[in-house]
Short mmCIF file of C-alpha atoms in Angstrom, two decimals:
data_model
loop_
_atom_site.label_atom_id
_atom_site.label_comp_id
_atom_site.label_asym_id
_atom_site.label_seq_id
_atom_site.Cartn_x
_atom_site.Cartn_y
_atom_site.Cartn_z
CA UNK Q 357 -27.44 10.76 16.44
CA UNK Q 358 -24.90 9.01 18.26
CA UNK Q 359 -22.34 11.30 16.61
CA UNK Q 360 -19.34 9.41 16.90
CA UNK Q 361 -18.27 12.76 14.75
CA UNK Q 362 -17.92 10.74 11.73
CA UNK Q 363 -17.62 13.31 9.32
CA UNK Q 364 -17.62 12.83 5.40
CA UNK Q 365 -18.16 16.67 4.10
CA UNK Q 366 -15.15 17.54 2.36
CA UNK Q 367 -13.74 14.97 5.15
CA UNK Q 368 -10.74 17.08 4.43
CA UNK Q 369 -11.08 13.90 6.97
CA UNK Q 370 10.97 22.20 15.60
CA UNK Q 371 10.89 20.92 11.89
CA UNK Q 372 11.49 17.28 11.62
CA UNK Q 373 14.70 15.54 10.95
CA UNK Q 374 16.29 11.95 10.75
CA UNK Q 375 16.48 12.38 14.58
CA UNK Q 376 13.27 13.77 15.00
CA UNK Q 377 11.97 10.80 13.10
CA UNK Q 378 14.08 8.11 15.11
CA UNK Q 379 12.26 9.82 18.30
CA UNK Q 380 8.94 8.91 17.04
CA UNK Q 381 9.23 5.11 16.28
CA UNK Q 382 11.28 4.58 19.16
CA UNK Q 383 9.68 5.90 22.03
CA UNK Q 384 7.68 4.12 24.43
CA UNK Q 385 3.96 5.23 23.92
CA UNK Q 386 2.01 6.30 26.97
CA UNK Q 387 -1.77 6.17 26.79
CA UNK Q 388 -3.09 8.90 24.64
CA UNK Q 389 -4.13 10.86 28.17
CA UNK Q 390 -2.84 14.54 27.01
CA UNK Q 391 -5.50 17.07 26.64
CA UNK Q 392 -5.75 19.18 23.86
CA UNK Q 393 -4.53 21.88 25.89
CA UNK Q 394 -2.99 24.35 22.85
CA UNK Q 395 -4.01 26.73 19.97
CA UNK Q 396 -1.82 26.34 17.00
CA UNK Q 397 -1.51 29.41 14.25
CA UNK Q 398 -0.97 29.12 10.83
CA UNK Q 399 -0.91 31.92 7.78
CA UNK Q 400 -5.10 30.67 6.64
CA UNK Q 401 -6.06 29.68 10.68
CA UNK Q 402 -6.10 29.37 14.17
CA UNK Q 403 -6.67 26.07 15.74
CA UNK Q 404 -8.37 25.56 19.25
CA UNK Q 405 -9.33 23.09 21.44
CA UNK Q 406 -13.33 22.93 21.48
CA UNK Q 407 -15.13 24.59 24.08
CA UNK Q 408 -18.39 25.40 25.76
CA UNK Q 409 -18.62 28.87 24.07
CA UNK Q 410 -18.34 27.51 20.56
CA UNK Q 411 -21.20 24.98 21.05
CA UNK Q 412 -23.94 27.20 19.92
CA UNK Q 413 -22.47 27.68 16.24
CA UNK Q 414 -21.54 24.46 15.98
CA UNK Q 415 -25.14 23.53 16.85
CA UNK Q 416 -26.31 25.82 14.23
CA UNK Q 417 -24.12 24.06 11.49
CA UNK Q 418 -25.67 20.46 12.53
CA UNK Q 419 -29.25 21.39 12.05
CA UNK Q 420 -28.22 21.67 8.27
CA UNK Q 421 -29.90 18.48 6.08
CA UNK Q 422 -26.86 18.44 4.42
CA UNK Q 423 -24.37 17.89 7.14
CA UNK Q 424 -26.54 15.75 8.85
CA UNK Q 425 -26.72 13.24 5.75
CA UNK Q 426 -22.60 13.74 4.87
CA UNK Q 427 -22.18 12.89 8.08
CA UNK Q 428 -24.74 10.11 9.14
CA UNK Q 429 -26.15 12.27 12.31
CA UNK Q 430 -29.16 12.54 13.76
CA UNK Q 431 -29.95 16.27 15.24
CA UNK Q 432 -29.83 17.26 19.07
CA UNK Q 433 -30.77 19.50 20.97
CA UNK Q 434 -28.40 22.38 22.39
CA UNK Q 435 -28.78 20.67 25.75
CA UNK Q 436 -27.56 17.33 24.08
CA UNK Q 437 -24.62 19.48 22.05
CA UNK Q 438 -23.16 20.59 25.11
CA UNK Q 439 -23.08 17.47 26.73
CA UNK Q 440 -21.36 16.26 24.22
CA UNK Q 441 -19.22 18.67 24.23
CA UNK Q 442 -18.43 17.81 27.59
CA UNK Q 443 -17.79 14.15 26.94
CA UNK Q 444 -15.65 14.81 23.66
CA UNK Q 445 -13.50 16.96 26.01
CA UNK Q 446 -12.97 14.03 28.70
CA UNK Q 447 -12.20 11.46 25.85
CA UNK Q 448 -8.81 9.76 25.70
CA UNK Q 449 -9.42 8.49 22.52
CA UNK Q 450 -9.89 11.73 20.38
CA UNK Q 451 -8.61 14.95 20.08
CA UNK Q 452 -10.21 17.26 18.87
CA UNK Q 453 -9.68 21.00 17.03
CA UNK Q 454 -12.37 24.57 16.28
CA UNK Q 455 -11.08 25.92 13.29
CA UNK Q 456 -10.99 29.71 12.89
CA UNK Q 457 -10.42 31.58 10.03
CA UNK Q 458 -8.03 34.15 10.33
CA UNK Q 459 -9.74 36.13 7.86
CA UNK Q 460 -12.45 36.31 10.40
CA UNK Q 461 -11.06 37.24 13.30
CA UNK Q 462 -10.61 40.81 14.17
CA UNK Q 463 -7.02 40.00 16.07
CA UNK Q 464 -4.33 36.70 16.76
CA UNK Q 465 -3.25 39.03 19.52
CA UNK Q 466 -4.08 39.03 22.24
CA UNK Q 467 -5.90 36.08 22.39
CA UNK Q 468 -9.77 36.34 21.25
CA UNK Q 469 -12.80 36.98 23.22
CA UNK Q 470 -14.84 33.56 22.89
CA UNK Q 471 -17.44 35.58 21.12
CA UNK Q 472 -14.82 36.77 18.36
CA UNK Q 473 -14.00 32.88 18.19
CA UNK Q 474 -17.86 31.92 17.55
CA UNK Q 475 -18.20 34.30 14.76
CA UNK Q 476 -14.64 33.38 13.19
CA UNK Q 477 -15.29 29.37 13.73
CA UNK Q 478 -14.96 27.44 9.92
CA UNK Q 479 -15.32 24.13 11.21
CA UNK Q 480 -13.50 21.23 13.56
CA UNK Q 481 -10.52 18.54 12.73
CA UNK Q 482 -10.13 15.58 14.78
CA UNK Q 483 -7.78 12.76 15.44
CA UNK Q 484 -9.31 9.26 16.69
CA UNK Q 485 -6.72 6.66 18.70
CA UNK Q 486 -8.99 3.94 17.52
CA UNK Q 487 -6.87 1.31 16.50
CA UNK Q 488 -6.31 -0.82 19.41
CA UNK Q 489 -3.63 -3.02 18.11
CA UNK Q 490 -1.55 0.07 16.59
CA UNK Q 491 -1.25 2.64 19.46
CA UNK Q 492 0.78 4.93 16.69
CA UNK Q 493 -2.30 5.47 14.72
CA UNK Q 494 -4.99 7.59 14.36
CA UNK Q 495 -7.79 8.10 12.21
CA UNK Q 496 -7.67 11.50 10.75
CA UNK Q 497 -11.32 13.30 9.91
CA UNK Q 498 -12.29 16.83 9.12
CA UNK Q 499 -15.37 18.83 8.55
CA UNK Q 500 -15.37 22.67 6.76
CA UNK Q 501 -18.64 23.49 7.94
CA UNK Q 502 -19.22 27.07 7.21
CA UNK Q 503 -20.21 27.38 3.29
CA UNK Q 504 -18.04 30.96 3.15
CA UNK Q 505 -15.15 29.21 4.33
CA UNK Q 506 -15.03 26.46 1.95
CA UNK Q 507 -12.75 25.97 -1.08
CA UNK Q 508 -10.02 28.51 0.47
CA UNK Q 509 -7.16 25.83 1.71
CA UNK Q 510 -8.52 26.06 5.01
CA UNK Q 511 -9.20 21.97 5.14
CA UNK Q 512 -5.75 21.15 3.50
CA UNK Q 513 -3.61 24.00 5.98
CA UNK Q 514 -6.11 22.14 8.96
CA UNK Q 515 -5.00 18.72 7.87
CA UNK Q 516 -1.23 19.52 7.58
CA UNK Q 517 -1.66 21.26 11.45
CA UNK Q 518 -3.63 18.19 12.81
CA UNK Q 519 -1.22 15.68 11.94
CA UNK Q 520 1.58 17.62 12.65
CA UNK Q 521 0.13 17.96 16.05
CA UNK Q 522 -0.46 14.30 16.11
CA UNK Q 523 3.39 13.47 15.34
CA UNK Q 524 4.41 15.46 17.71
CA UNK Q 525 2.03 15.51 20.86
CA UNK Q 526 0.72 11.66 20.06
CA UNK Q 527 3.33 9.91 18.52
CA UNK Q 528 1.44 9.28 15.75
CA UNK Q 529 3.51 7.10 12.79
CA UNK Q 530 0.41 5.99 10.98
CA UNK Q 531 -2.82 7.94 9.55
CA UNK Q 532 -6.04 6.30 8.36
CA UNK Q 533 -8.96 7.94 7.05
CA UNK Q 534 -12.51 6.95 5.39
CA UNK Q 535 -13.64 9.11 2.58
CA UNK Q 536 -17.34 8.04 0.95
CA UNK Q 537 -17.09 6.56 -2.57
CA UNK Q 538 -19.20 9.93 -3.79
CA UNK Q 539 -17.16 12.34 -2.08
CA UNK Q 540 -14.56 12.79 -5.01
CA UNK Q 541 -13.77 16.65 -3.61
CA UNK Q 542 -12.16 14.74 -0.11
CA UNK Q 543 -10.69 12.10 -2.00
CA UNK Q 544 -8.79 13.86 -3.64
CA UNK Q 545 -7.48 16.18 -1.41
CA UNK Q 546 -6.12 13.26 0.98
CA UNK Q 547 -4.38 11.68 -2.42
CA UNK Q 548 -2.67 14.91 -2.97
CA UNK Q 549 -1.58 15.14 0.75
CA UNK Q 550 0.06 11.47 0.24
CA UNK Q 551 -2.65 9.30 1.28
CA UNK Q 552 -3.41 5.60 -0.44
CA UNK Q 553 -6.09 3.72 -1.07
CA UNK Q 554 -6.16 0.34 1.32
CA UNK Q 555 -9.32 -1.39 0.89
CA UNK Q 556 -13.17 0.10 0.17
CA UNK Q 557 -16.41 -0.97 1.95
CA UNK Q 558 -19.60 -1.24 -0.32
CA UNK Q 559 -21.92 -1.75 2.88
CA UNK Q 560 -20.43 1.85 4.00
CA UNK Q 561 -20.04 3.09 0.61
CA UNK Q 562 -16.35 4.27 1.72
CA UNK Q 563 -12.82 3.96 0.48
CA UNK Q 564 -9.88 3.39 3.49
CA UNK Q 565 -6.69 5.61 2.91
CA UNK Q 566 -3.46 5.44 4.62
CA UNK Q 567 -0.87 7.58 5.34
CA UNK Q 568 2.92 7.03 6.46
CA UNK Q 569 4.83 9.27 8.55
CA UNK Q 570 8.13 10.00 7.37
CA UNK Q 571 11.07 12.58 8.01
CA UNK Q 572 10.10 14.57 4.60
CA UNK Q 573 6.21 14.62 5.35
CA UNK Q 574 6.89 15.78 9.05
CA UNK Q 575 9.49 18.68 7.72
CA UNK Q 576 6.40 19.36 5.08
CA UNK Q 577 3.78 19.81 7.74
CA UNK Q 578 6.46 21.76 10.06
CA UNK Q 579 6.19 24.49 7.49
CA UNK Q 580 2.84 25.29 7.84
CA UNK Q 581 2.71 25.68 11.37
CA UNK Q 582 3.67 29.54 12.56
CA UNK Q 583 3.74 28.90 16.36
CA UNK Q 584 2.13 26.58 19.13
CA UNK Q 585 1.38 28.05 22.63
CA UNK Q 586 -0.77 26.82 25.62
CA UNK Q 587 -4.54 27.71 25.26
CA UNK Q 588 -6.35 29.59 27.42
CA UNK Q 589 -10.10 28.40 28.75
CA UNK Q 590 -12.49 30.82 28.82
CA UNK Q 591 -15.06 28.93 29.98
CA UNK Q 592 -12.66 27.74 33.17
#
């Protein structure tokens, strides 16, 4: 697979003010060169920037038939995982999130060993800057991989984190997603989170959504989020 990380399984893929708002439209955008560099902690999760040590699980989940049809992959092998890994790490143009379940990790604090990560990990949300003509936007995507952690909230609390994070960190005014036509589960968890239909594709079988960001969605998603703090690397 080429895995571009286009995932379709349940592709559940300081609070804001008028100020806060004003800030984001008006500021001049810098290239989206900021690592994800921070773990963010809400009541369901803990969000982390993907590493080295959670490659093998994630591995494990992407040898299942079913992911690998929702999301149009091709399998590779661990060598290949980690390499990508590597690459999705360097990339301007994404950002990208391991979910952990907080109901699965022994501890918030102190921070957890990467092992206690691995065994905690639900799944991975990701922003693409893809749209070269609107540097505000992002394509919003998210996979609950582990079958225990699905239908808990965990991809609705990981969406509301994500694009908090993207207001914030990226700027980002403007969220687009693409849901398949069959996946009625996704679509209508990105309706109830605001999104709109914009246009469908029958070659890809997909519907496009799009999302607004405004002063009452940001305070919304502000909300959710418990605390932000810098990450630390284990594998540094």
């Amino acid at each position: 697979r080429t895995h571009t990380h286009t995932h379709t399984l349940h592709v559940v893929r300081e609070r804001a003010s008028e100020q806060t708002y004003y800030f984001l439209h008006t500021l001049t955008l810098t290239p989206h060169t900021m690592p994800t560099n921070h773990r963010l902690v809400s009541e369901r999760l803990v969000l982390v920037p993907y590493c080295k040590h959670h490659v093998p699980k994630y591995h494990d989940w992407m040898q299942s038939p079913e992911l690998l049809e929702l999301t149009a992959s091709e399998p590779l092998s661990l060598e290949q995982e980690y390499e990508m890994q590597q690459t999705w790490a360097k990339d301007e143009d994404k950002c990208t999130f391991i979910l952990l379940s907080r109901k699965l990790l022994p501890h918030v604090d102190p921070a957890p060993s990467p092992a206690e990560e691995q065994a905690a990990m639900a799944g991975d949300v990701n922003l693409f800057f893809n749209d070269h003509e609107d540097k505000h936007a992002a394509e919003l995507e998210l996979m609950v991989a582990e079958p225990g952690c699905r239908r808990q909230g965990l991809g609705r609390e990981a969406a509301l984190l994500m694009m908090h994070y993207g207001a914030r960190q990226h700027h980002i005014t403007r969220y687009t997603a693409k849901i398949g036509m069959d996946n009625e589960p996704s679509l209508a968890l990105f309706q109830s989170l605001g999104f709109q239909r914009t246009g469908e594709s029958e070659v890809f079988r997909e519907f496009s959504l799009e999302l607004k960001v405004g002063p009452e969605l940001l305070a919304a998603w502000a909300a959710v989020l418990q605390r932000e703090e810098p990450y630390t690397f284990p594998d540094a």
